[in-house]
Short mmCIF file of C-alpha atoms in Angstrom, two decimals:
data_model
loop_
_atom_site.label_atom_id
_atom_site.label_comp_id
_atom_site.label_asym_id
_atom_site.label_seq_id
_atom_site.Cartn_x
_atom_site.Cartn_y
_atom_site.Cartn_z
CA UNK A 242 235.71 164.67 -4.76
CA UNK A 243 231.82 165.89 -4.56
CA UNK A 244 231.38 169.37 -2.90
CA UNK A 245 228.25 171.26 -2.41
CA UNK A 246 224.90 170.62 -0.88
CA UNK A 247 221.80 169.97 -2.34
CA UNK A 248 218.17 171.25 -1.76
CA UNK A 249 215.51 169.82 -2.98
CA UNK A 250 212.15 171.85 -2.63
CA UNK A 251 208.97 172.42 -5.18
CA UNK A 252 205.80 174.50 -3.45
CA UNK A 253 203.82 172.03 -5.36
CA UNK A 254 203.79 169.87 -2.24
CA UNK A 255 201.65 172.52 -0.47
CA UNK A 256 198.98 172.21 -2.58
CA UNK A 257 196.52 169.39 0.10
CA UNK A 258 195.33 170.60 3.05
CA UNK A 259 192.57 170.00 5.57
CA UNK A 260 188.79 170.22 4.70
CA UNK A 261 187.22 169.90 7.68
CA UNK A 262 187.51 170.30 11.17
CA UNK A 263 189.68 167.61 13.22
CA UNK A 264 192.04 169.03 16.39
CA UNK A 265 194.24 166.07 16.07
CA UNK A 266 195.66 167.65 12.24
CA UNK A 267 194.77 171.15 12.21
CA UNK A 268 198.12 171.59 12.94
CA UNK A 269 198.79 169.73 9.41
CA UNK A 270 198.90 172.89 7.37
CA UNK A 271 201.16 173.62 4.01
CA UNK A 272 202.85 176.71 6.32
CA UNK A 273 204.79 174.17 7.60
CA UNK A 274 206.90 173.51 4.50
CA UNK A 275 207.07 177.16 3.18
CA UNK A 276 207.75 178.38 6.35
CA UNK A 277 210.70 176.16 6.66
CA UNK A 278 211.87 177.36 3.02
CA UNK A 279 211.60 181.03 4.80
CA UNK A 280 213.58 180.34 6.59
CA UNK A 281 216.60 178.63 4.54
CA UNK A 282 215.96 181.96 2.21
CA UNK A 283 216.39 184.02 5.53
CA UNK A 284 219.45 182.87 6.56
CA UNK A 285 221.03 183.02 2.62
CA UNK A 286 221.32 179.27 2.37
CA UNK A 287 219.06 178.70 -0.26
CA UNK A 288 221.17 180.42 -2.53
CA UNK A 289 224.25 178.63 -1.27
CA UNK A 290 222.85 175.23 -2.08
CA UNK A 291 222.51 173.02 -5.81
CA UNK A 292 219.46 173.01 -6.97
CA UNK A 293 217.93 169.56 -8.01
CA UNK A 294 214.16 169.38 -9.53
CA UNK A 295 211.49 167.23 -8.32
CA UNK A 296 210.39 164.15 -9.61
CA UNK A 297 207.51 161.56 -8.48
CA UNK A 298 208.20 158.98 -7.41
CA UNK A 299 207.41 155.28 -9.22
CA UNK A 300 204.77 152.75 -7.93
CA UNK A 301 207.21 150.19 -7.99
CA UNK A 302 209.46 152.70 -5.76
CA UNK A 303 206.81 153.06 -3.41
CA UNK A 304 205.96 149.45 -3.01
CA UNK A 305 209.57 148.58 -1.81
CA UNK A 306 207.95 149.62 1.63
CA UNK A 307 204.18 149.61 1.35
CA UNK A 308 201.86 147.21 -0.04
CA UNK A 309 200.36 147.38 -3.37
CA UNK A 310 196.90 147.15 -1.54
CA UNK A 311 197.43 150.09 0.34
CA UNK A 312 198.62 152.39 -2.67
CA UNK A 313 195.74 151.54 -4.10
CA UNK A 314 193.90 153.15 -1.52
CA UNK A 315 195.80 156.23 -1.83
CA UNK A 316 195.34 156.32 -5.54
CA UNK A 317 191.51 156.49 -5.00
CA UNK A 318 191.35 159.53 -3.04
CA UNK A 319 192.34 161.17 -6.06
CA UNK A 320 188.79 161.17 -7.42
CA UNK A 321 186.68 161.27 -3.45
CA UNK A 322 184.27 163.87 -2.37
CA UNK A 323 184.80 165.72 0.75
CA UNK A 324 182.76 162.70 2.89
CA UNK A 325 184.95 159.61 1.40
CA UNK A 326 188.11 161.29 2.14
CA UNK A 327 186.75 161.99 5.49
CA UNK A 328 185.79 157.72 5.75
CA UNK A 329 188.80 156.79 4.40
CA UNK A 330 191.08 159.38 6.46
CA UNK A 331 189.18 157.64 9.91
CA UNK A 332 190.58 154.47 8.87
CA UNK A 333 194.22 155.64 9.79
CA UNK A 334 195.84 157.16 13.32
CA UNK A 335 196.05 161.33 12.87
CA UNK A 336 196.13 161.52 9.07
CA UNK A 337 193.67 163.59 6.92
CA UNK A 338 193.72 163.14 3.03
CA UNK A 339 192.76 165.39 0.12
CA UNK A 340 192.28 164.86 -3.49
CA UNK A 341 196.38 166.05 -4.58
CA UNK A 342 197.38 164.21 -1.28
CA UNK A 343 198.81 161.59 -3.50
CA UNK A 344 200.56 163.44 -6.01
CA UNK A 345 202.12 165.20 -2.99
CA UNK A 346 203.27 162.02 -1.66
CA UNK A 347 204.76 160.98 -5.28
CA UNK A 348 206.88 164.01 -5.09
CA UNK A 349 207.97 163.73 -1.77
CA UNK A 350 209.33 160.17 -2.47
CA UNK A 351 210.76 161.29 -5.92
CA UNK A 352 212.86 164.02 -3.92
CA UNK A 353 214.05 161.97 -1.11
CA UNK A 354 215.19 159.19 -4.21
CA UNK A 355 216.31 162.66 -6.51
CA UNK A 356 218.78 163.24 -3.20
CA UNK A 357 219.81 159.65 -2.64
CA UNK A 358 220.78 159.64 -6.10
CA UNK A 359 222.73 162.86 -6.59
CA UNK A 360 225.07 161.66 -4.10
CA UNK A 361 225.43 158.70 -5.20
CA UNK A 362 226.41 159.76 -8.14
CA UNK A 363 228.95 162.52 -6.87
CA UNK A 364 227.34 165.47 -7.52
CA UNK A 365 227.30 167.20 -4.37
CA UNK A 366 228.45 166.07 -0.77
CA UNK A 367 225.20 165.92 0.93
CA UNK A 368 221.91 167.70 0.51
CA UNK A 369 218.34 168.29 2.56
CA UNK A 370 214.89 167.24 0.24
CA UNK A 371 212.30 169.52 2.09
CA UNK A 372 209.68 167.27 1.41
CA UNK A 373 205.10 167.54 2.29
CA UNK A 374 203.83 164.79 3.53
CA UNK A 375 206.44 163.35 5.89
CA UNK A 376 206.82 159.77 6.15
CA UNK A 377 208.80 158.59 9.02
CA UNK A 378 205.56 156.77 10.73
CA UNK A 379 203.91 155.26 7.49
CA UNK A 380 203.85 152.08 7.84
CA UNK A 381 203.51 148.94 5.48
CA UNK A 382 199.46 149.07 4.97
CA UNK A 383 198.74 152.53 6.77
CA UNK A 384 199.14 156.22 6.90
CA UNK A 385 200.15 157.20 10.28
CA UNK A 386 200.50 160.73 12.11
CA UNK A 387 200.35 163.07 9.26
CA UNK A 388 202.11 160.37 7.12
CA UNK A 389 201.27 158.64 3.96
CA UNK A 390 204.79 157.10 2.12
CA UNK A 391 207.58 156.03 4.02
CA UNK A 392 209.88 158.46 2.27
CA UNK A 393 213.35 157.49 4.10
CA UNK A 394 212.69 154.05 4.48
CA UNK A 395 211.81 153.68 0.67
CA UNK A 396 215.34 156.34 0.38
CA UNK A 397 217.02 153.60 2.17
CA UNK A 398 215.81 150.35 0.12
CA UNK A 399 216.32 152.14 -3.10
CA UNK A 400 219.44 152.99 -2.20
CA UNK A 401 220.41 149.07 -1.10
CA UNK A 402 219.01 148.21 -4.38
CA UNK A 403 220.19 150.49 -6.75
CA UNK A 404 223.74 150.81 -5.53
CA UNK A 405 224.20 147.58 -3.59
CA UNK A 406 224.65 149.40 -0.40
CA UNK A 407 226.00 147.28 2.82
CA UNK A 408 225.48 149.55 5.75
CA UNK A 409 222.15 152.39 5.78
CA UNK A 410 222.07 154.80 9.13
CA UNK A 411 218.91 156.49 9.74
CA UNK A 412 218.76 159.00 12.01
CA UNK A 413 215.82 160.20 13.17
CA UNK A 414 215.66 163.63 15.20
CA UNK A 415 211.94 164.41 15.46
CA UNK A 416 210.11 164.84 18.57
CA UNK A 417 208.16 161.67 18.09
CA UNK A 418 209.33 158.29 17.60
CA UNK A 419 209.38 157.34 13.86
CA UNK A 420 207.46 153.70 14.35
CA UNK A 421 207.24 153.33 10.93
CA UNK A 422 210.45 153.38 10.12
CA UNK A 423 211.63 151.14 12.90
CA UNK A 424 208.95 148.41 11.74
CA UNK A 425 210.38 148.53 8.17
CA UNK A 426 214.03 147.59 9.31
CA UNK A 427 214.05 145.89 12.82
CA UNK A 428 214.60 142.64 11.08
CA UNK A 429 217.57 144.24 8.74
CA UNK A 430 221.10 143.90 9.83
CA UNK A 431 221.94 146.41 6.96
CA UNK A 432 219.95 149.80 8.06
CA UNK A 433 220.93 151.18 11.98
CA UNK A 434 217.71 153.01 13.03
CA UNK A 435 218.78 155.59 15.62
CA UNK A 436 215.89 157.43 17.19
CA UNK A 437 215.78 160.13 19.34
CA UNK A 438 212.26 160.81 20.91
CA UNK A 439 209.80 162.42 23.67
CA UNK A 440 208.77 159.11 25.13
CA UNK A 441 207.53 160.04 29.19
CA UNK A 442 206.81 156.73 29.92
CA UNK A 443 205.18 156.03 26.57
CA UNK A 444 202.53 159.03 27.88
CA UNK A 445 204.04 160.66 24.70
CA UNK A 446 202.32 160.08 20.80
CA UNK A 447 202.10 157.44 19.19
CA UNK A 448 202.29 155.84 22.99
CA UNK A 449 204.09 152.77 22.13
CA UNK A 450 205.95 150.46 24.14
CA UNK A 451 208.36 149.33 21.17
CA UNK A 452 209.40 152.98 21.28
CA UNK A 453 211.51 152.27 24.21
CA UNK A 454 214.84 151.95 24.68
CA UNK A 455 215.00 148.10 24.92
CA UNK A 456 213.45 147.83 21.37
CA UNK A 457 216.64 146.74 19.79
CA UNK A 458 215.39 144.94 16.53
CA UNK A 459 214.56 141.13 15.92
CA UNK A 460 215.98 138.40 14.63
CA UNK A 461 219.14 139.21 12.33
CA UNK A 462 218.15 142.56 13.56
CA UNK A 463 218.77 142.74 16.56
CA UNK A 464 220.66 145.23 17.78
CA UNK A 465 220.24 147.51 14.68
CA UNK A 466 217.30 149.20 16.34
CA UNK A 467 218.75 152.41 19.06
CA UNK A 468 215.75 154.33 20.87
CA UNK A 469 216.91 157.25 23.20
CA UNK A 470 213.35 157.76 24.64
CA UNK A 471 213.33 160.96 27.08
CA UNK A 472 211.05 160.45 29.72
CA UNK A 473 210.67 164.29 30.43
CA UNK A 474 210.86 167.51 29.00
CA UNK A 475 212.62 170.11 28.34
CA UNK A 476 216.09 168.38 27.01
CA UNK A 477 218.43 170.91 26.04
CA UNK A 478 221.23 171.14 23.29
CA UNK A 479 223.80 169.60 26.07
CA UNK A 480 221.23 166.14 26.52
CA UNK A 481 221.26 165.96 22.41
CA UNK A 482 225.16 166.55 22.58
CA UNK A 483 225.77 163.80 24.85
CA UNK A 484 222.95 161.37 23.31
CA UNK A 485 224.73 162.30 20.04
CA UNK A 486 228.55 161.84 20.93
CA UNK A 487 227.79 158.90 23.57
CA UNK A 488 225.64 157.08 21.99
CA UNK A 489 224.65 157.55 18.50
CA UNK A 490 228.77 158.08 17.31
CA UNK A 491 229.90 154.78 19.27
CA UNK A 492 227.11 152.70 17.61
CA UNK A 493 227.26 153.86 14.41
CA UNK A 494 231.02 153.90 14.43
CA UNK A 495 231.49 149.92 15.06
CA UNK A 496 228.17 149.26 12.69
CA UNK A 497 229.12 151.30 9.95
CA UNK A 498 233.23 151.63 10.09
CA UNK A 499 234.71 148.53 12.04
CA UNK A 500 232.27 145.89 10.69
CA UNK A 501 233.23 147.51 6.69
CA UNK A 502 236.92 146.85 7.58
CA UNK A 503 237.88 150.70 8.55
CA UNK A 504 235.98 151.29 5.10
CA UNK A 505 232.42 152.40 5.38
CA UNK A 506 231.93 156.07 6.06
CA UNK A 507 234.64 156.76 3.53
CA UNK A 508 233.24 154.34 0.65
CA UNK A 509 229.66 155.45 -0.47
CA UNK A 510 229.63 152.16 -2.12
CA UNK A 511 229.47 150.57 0.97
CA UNK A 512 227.19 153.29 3.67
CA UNK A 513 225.35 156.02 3.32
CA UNK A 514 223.67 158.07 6.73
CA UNK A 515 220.41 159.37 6.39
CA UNK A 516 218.64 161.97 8.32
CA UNK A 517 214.50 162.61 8.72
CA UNK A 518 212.40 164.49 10.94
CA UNK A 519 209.41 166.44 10.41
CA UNK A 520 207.40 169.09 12.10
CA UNK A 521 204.51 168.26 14.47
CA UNK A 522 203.63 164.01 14.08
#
């Protein structure tokens, strides 16, 4: 049986940052990543993790969520001056780019895919890719809020493709609803998209009315969508604890267990859960 966890980190994926001034993604800085990795190395768990390299990620990976149209426009910014990367970055909802944005973003799919497939493939348990940029509100034919790829959503369609996967969870825990991700799957019976998110009456980024809670999905989807919007501040370990045992293990107990015949959370040929977040957007 697999044992160990799995980290995935390269500091390569510090290496963009912002070139000029914009209030909405100052906040956007590579300290985010390495001071997360501090903080693993604080508390001793890097060293009490497996180790797995980096890779980039494919085109064809990436364009299992985004269009080939729109990774071309990331490609270009390789190669842009200071003023087209400022054009292009005004095109998009809270995103900046910079000319190694997009090898960034080919690394941080190729980790999220480098996890997917070392458990898979039984060599450890489970495993955290610490990945820069985020992806969770990328959408098909845009960067959104700091993000360029879709990195769990493409995690999750890999996955269904590679290793004929029946049942995907995704659970989101960041602050902000993960749109992105929720637009990728709310017409897919086979991924449950559980998000838990500051919402206050959709006062709260990206202030959208699909991120409440009767956004369920459409279509063969429905009901494979599960917002927990909190319409105030200041929710403490005991509201996550409840949201978590009350509502995220009941769901994703009948999606992922009953509906597999008792079989799916023990089988990782059948499900696999997946967790994202990232700091700030």
């Amino acid at each position: 049986m697999a044992s160990g966890t799995a980290l995935i980190y390269d500091d390569e994926m510090t290496s963009y940052k912002l070139l000029w001034d914009d209030p909405e993604c100052d906040i956007e800085v590579p300290e985010r990543l390495l001071s997360s990795y501090e903080q693993l190395k604080h508390y001793h768990l890097v060293e009490r993790c497996i180790h797995v390299p980096v890779r980039e990620g494919t085109e064809e990976e990436i364009m299992l969520v985004h269009s080939s149209e729109y990774l071309e426009v990331v490609k270009s910014t390789q190669t842009m001056n200071e003023e087209e990367l400022r054009r292009v970055s005004e095109n998009y909802d809270a995103v900046y780019f910079h000319p190694n944005t997009y090898r960034c973003a080919k690394l941080a799919v190729g980790a999220t895919l480098q996890l997917v497939d070392s458990v898979m493939s039984g060599k450890v348990r489970n495993g955290m890719a610490l990945v820069r940029p985020p992806g969770h509100h990328s959408q098909r034919n845009a960067a959104n809020g700091f993000c360029v790829f879709n990195n769990v959503a493409i995690a999750a369609q890999y996955a269904k493709r590679r290793y004929g996967l029946q049942r995907i969870l995704i659970v989101d825990w960041d602050v902000h609803h993960g749109q992105g991700v929720q637009y990728v799957f709310e017409e897919d019976p086979s991924v449950l998209y559980y998000s838990w998110h500051r919402y206050e009456h959709q006062q709260f980024w990206p202030l959208l009315r699909e991120s409440d809670y009767d956004a369920v999905g459409q279509g063969k989807g429905k009901g494979f969508n599960l917002n927990v919007p909190w319409n105030k501040v200041g929710m403490g370990n005991s509201d996550y604890l409840a949201a978590f045992f009350h509502v995220l293990l009941p769901v994703a107990f009948e999606v992922m267990v009953l509906e597999q015949g008792g079989r799916g959370l023990m089988a990782p040929s059948l499900a696999l859960p997946l967790f994202t977040g990232c700091q700030g957007k």
